[in-house]
Amino acid sequence: MELSVFNDASKDKSMTIIEEWKMKLEDSGILVVIGGHDSPSPRGVGYSKNQAIAQSSGSYLCFLDSDDVMMPQRVRLQHEAAVRHPTSIIGCQVRREPPHSTERYTRWINQLTSDQLLTQVFTSNGPTVVMPTWFCSRVWFSHVGPFDEGGQGVPEDLLFFYNHLRKGGGVVRVDQSLLLYRYHPNAATHSILETTIWTHRVRFLEERALPHWASFTIWNAGRQGRRLYRSLTAGSRCKVVAFCDVDENKIKKGFYCYEDSQERPKPRVPILHFRAARPPFVICVKLDLTGGAFEDNLRSLHLQEGRDFLHFS
């Protein structure tokens, strides 16, 4: 075991605490490697992770953010999984602190099926195994990486995850709670603009999923569905045959007109009841928000996730 710590210009007493732990850990046979810089400002999460990896020597990488706590059995259980799945990112279930913060997100992290770890990669939740739980081989990381070093405002974990999937990587979750995942409003993840992540998600959807479909329906004729339609390239927009919804007012309107289009005549996309629409669907309805009504409607169609529909919200 080796602990690699990189101090990205922190101004607190982190280094004093780390130096004390270095002695305790090395007395127990765990090598501690400490790097860092004292520039006036931090260089960002991606840079720091890359430096921590570069200065370390282990065959496997177990990531831990500075504000989270991992359980004693985490390394053993994830290492066993990584040996079985050498080209996968291994995650785990989490316990959130404070306990009731981000309840829907925590359920999503912990309850995705093994298939959904690959089909729900387009949602606004980001990577289907959250970055503070990642574990992988150094060889595979080097094949995919490094992290983007653009600094504040860059979703380096999402970009790495997308590259990992592009290279055929798998996603595996150890179904035990091996991380105390802390939520606080000042976390670095909150510095990333939603519009930045949206753009990356749309482009990834267009790259990975839409080429397999000759046409598709957007499930949600409201704001999110229309936003997705407007965000698509012209070639992808041409494949949208309809919006579908359950809202009678939207359905009565009959169509959505893309007013900002340069095309003449302007595109008018039909709005149908979901039972009258045909798959495949790109679903822009938030999961776990309608008391189960949306999920019941979707199940009633007997569709296969990945083949017949994808979640985008």
PDB file of N, CA and C in Angstrom, residues 1-4 25 28-32 57-58 62 70 72 74-76 135:
ATOM      1  N   MET A   1       0.843  -1.195   0.000  1.00  0.00           N
ATOM      2  CA  MET A   1       0.000   0.000   0.000  1.00  0.00           C
ATOM      3  C   MET A   1       0.877   1.243   0.000  1.00  0.00           C
ATOM      4  N   GLU A   2       0.399   2.225  -0.750  1.00  0.00           N
ATOM      5  CA  GLU A   2       1.122   3.494  -0.857  1.00  0.00           C
ATOM      6  C   GLU A   2       0.076   4.611  -0.822  1.00  0.00           C
ATOM      7  N   LEU A   3       0.360   5.678  -0.104  1.00  0.00           N
ATOM      8  CA  LEU A   3      -0.520   6.847  -0.085  1.00  0.00           C
ATOM      9  C   LEU A   3       0.177   7.986  -0.817  1.00  0.00           C
ATOM     10  N   SER A   4      -0.468   8.477  -1.866  1.00  0.00           N
ATOM     11  CA  SER A   4       0.086   9.594  -2.635  1.00  0.00           C
ATOM     12  C   SER A   4      -0.798  10.816  -2.421  1.00  0.00           C
ATOM     13  N   LEU A  25       1.969   6.159   9.319  1.00  0.00           N
ATOM     14  CA  LEU A  25       1.717   5.199   8.243  1.00  0.00           C
ATOM     15  C   LEU A  25       2.988   4.448   7.856  1.00  0.00           C
ATOM     16  N   SER A  28       3.846   1.709   9.919  1.00  0.00           N
ATOM     17  CA  SER A  28       3.001   0.533   9.656  1.00  0.00           C
ATOM     18  C   SER A  28       3.328  -0.107   8.317  1.00  0.00           C
ATOM     19  N   GLY A  29       4.349   0.387   7.619  1.00  0.00           N
ATOM     20  CA  GLY A  29       4.763  -0.220   6.354  1.00  0.00           C
ATOM     21  C   GLY A  29       4.066   0.344   5.132  1.00  0.00           C
ATOM     22  N   ILE A  30       3.378   1.470   5.281  1.00  0.00           N
ATOM     23  CA  ILE A  30       2.704   2.088   4.139  1.00  0.00           C
ATOM     24  C   ILE A  30       3.530   3.287   3.675  1.00  0.00           C
ATOM     25  N   LEU A  31       4.017   3.215   2.447  1.00  0.00           N
ATOM     26  CA  LEU A  31       4.813   4.310   1.886  1.00  0.00           C
ATOM     27  C   LEU A  31       3.928   5.532   1.677  1.00  0.00           C
ATOM     28  N   VAL A  32       4.416   6.716   2.036  1.00  0.00           N
ATOM     29  CA  VAL A  32       3.673   7.961   1.836  1.00  0.00           C
ATOM     30  C   VAL A  32       4.492   8.883   0.940  1.00  0.00           C
ATOM     31  N   SER A  57       3.571   4.950  -7.444  1.00  0.00           N
ATOM     32  CA  SER A  57       4.160   3.827  -8.180  1.00  0.00           C
ATOM     33  C   SER A  57       3.294   2.570  -8.169  1.00  0.00           C
ATOM     34  N   GLY A  58       2.136   2.591  -7.521  1.00  0.00           N
ATOM     35  CA  GLY A  58       1.307   1.393  -7.399  1.00  0.00           C
ATOM     36  C   GLY A  58       0.738   0.922  -8.731  1.00  0.00           C
ATOM     37  N   CYS A  62      -6.472   3.988  -6.382  1.00  0.00           N
ATOM     38  CA  CYS A  62      -7.692   4.118  -5.597  1.00  0.00           C
ATOM     39  C   CYS A  62      -7.848   5.595  -5.260  1.00  0.00           C
ATOM     40  N   MET A  70     -13.064   6.731   3.469  1.00  0.00           N
ATOM     41  CA  MET A  70     -13.307   5.384   2.934  1.00  0.00           C
ATOM     42  C   MET A  70     -13.258   4.342   4.039  1.00  0.00           C
ATOM     43  N   PRO A  72     -12.576   0.600   5.825  1.00  0.00           N
ATOM     44  CA  PRO A  72     -11.335  -0.194   5.866  1.00  0.00           C
ATOM     45  C   PRO A  72     -11.232  -1.266   4.774  1.00  0.00           C
ATOM     46  N   ARG A  74     -12.375  -1.128   1.715  1.00  0.00           N
ATOM     47  CA  ARG A  74     -12.569  -0.618   0.347  1.00  0.00           C
ATOM     48  C   ARG A  74     -11.483  -1.113  -0.616  1.00  0.00           C
ATOM     49  N   VAL A  75     -10.225  -0.935  -0.253  1.00  0.00           N
ATOM     50  CA  VAL A  75      -9.138  -1.273  -1.181  1.00  0.00           C
ATOM     51  C   VAL A  75      -9.175  -2.760  -1.525  1.00  0.00           C
ATOM     52  N   ARG A  76      -9.380  -3.592  -0.530  1.00  0.00           N
ATOM     53  CA  ARG A  76      -9.390  -5.044  -0.767  1.00  0.00           C
ATOM     54  C   ARG A  76     -10.514  -5.447  -1.727  1.00  0.00           C
ATOM     55  N   PHE A 135     -11.715   3.209  -8.782  1.00  0.00           N
ATOM     56  CA  PHE A 135     -10.562   2.332  -8.569  1.00  0.00           C
ATOM     57  C   PHE A 135     -10.280   1.684  -9.922  1.00  0.00           C
TER      58      PHE A 135
END
